[in-house]
mmCIF file of C-alpha atoms in Angstrom:
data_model
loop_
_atom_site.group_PDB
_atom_site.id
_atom_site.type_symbol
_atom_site.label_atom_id
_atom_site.label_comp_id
_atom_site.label_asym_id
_atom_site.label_seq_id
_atom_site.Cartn_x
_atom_site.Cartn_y
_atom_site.Cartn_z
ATOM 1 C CA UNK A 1 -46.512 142.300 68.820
ATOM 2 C CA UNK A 2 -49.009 141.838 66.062
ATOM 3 C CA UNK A 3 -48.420 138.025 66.157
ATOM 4 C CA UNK A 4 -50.182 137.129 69.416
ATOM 5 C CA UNK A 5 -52.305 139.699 70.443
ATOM 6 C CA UNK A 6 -52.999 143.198 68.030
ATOM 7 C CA UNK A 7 -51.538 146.315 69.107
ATOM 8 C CA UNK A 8 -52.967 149.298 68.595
ATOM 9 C CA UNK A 9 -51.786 149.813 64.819
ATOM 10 C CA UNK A 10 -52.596 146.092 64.521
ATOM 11 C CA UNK A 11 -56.351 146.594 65.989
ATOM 12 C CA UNK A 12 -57.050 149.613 63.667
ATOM 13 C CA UNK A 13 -55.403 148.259 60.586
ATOM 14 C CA UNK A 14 -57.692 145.442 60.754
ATOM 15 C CA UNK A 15 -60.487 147.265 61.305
ATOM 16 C CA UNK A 16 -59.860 149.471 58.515
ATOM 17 C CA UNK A 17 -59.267 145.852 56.522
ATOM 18 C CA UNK A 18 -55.585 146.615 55.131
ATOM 19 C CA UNK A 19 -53.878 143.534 57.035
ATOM 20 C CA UNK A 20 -52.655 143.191 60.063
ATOM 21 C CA UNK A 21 -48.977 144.742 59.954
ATOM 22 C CA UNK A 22 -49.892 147.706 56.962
ATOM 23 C CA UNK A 23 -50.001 150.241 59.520
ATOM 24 C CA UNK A 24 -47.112 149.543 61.723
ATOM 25 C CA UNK A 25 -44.905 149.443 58.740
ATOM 26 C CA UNK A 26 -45.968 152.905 57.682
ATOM 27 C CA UNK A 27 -45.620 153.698 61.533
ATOM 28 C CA UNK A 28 -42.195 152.289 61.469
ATOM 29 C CA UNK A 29 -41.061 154.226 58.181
ATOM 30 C CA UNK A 30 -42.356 157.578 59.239
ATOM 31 C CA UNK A 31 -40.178 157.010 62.456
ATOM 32 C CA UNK A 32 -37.157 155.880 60.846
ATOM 33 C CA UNK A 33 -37.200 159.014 58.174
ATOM 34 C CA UNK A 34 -37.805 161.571 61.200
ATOM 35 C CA UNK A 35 -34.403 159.367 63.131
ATOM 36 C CA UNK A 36 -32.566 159.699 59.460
ATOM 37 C CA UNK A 37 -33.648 163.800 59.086
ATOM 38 C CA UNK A 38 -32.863 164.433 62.728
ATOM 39 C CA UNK A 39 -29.710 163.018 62.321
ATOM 40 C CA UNK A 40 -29.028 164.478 59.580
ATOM 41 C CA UNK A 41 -29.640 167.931 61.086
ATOM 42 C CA UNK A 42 -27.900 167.495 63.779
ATOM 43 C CA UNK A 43 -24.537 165.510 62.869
ATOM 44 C CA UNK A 44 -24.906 162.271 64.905
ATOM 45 C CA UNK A 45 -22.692 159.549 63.995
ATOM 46 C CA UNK A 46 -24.310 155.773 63.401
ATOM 47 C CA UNK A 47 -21.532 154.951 66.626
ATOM 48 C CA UNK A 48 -23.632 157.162 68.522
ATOM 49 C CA UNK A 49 -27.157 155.702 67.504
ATOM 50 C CA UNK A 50 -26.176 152.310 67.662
ATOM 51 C CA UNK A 51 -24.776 152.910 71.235
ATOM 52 C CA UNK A 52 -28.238 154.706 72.103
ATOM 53 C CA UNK A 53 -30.635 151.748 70.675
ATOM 54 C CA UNK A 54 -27.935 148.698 72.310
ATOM 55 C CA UNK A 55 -28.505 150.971 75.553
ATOM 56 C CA UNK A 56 -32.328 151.591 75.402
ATOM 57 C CA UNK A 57 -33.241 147.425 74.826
ATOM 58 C CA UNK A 58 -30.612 146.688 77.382
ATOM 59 C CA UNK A 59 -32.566 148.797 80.366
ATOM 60 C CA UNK A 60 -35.705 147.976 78.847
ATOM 61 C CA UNK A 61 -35.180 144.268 78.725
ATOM 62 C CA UNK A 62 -34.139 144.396 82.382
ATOM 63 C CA UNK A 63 -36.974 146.174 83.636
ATOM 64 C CA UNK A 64 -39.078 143.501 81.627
ATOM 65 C CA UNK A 65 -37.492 140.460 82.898
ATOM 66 C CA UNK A 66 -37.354 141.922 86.640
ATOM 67 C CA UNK A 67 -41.321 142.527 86.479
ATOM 68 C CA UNK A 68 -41.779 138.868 84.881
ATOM 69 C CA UNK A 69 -39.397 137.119 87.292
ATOM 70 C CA UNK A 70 -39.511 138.736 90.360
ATOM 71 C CA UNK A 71 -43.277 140.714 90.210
ATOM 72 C CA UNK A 72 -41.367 143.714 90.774
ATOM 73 C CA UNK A 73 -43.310 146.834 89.499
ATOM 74 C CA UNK A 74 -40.695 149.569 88.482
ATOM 75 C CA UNK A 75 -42.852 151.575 86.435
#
């Protein structure tokens, strides 16, 4: 997150002095027109992405709380 502490697209868009978020949005949009072209090429339906993303920050906030709560390193 940009907000607390820079990331790297926040660290290098403020060193190149175009604000904080510039480059993660640009980041972000080149991402989300590869998803939309892939996807395209390939037929998947928005059930199927929605299911994939729901899945993906479901593990992925587990693994985070479980390493907060309980000091467990998984990965």
């Amino acid at each position: 997150m940009n907000v607390v502490n820079l990331n790297d697209e926040g660290r290098i868009s403020s060193y190149l002095g175009i604000g904080t978020f510039t480059l993660s949005i640009v980041v972000c949009g080149l991402l989300v027109f590869k998803v939309f072209l892939i996807s395209k090429k390939y037929r998947l339906t928005v059930r199927l992405q929605l299911g994939s993303v729901l899945l993906i920050m479901l593990f992925s906030s587990v693994i985070i709380l479980t390493d907060q709560f309980f000091s467990v390193r998984l990965l």
